[in-house]
Amino acid sequence: MAAKYDLTPRIAPQLDRHLVFPLLEFLQERTLYPDEDMLKAKIELLNHTNMVDYAMDIHKSLYHTEDVPQEMMERRAEVVARLKALEEAAAPLINFLQNSSAVQELRADKQHNLQLLQERYQIGPDQIEALYQYAKFQFECGNYSGAADYLYQYRALCTNSDRSVSALWGKLAAEILMQNWDIALEELNRLKEIIDSKSFSTPLNQVQNRIWLMHWSLFIFFNHDNGRTQIIDLFNQDKYLNAIQTSAPHLLRYLATAFIVNKRRRPQFKDFIKVIQQEQYSCKDPITEFLACIYVNYDFDGAQKKMKECEEVILNDPFLGKRVEEGSFSSVPLRDEFLENARLFISETYCRIHQRVDMGVLAEKLNLNYEEAERWIVNLIRTSKLDAKIDSESGTVIMEPTQPNVYEQLIDHTKALSGRTYKLVSQLLEHAQTQAAR
């Protein structure tokens, strides 16, 4: 079942090849697929990079040999020669950048810098282009630190906006692979600003850039201290949420998870449930289905079953299943937070729609024993806005009924209309462009 819900086949095409390696490493550790299949997938991926030494190591593991094919040896020689040639071409600019007193002469004005480099150091567009190619090659070889430095320096001199954006994508990938989450978040925000403000050849091209950005952001948001809040800030914006709904509904898993484990973002939660309702037939994922069971269908038995599936999904998801080792003890913190909050969602909603709740029944719905369920409901009444009291003699929770506010319902329905309209227009536009291309 675990492999059934693995999103890697959908996520990998939206990533740089190098970003797929951490996903394969995770899946290999979790033994979701046969080890031989994972090693073959790694070699296939490596064939499109310059990480020839790593490819040789994988080949040895896969075929249990110390020998490697002749073409691998030839490929390695080619890579070394190309790296040397690129290094020589970029050397004048690299030497300049390593001279701190010379670098201090540079200003914020790029044209001034280009003129200075040309007149005083005989460094022109060819050397600047060579720096980009050298940085890109370093990245392909797996030297992410060197690539990040050179791409940063290249962007300070580059006057071609498209090439500058390409270098920023490369730097973002390098920072993610080095797990520099604070710097990666800064680069992500820079890219978002460019994508939202830049004029693209077609609206679909802009949507595609947003989809790439959201997929790459998963590495950051599920590792950065403030990531669970920031993923809601990004994914829940209308333009990004519509991109998810039209082209990448599998990303709803991660937005749903962030809402479930993040108590501070409840004000936007009601609107998100409407998205879940709209997508419940097109997006089959245990985590979104769990929310649909509680808030759309009021199916608490279904929610209880989905909780177990959700736990399995989290443990086997490369972004959600991060393990923390403390001595000999290993835990998955997000799994524990998820289950805690999932029980809260079930008990809170179940109590709101029943006037009298049997504690034994509630304990069963929460997968808890009677005493644990009683503690749960006491905490719930204390911390939430539930107007309820516990009758210890009969073992029940008695609720005070509340009437729904008709004006709030009207506003909610009106808000949902704009989202559906935008989605319909996006689909019509995509269909029209597909027809035109034919």
mmCIF file of C-alpha atoms in Angstrom, residues 5 13-14 17 61 86 115 118 123 145 183 208 210 226 244 252 283 304-305 326 345 352 359 363 406:
data_model
loop_
_atom_site.group_PDB
_atom_site.id
_atom_site.type_symbol
_atom_site.label_atom_id
_atom_site.label_comp_id
_atom_site.label_asym_id
_atom_site.label_seq_id
_atom_site.Cartn_x
_atom_site.Cartn_y
_atom_site.Cartn_z
ATOM 1 C CA TYR A 5 0.587 6.534 -2.425
ATOM 2 C CA PRO A 13 9.429 15.483 -13.536
ATOM 3 C CA GLN A 14 9.013 18.934 -11.913
ATOM 4 C CA ARG A 17 17.614 15.830 -11.785
ATOM 5 C CA SER A 61 26.962 -2.007 -6.022
ATOM 6 C CA LEU A 86 35.958 25.643 -18.744
ATOM 7 C CA GLN A 115 33.081 48.809 -18.469
ATOM 8 C CA GLN A 118 36.736 45.455 -19.937
ATOM 9 C CA ILE A 123 37.448 40.791 -19.098
ATOM 10 C CA SER A 145 29.159 24.742 -3.018
ATOM 11 C CA ILE A 183 19.573 30.889 2.190
ATOM 12 C CA GLN A 208 4.375 26.090 -15.120
ATOM 13 C CA ARG A 210 4.722 28.451 -10.294
ATOM 14 C CA ASN A 226 8.901 28.284 10.001
ATOM 15 C CA ILE A 244 -2.371 23.363 -8.015
ATOM 16 C CA LEU A 252 -2.832 19.314 -1.926
ATOM 17 C CA CYS A 283 -7.573 14.029 -5.879
ATOM 18 C CA GLN A 304 -10.815 6.869 11.777
ATOM 19 C CA LYS A 305 -9.774 4.441 8.995
ATOM 20 C CA GLU A 326 18.242 10.706 19.518
ATOM 21 C CA PHE A 345 -10.211 17.580 14.485
ATOM 22 C CA ARG A 352 -20.121 20.130 17.512
ATOM 23 C CA MET A 359 -17.460 8.989 25.961
ATOM 24 C CA ALA A 363 -12.845 6.991 22.615
ATOM 25 C CA VAL A 406 -26.822 32.779 7.555
#
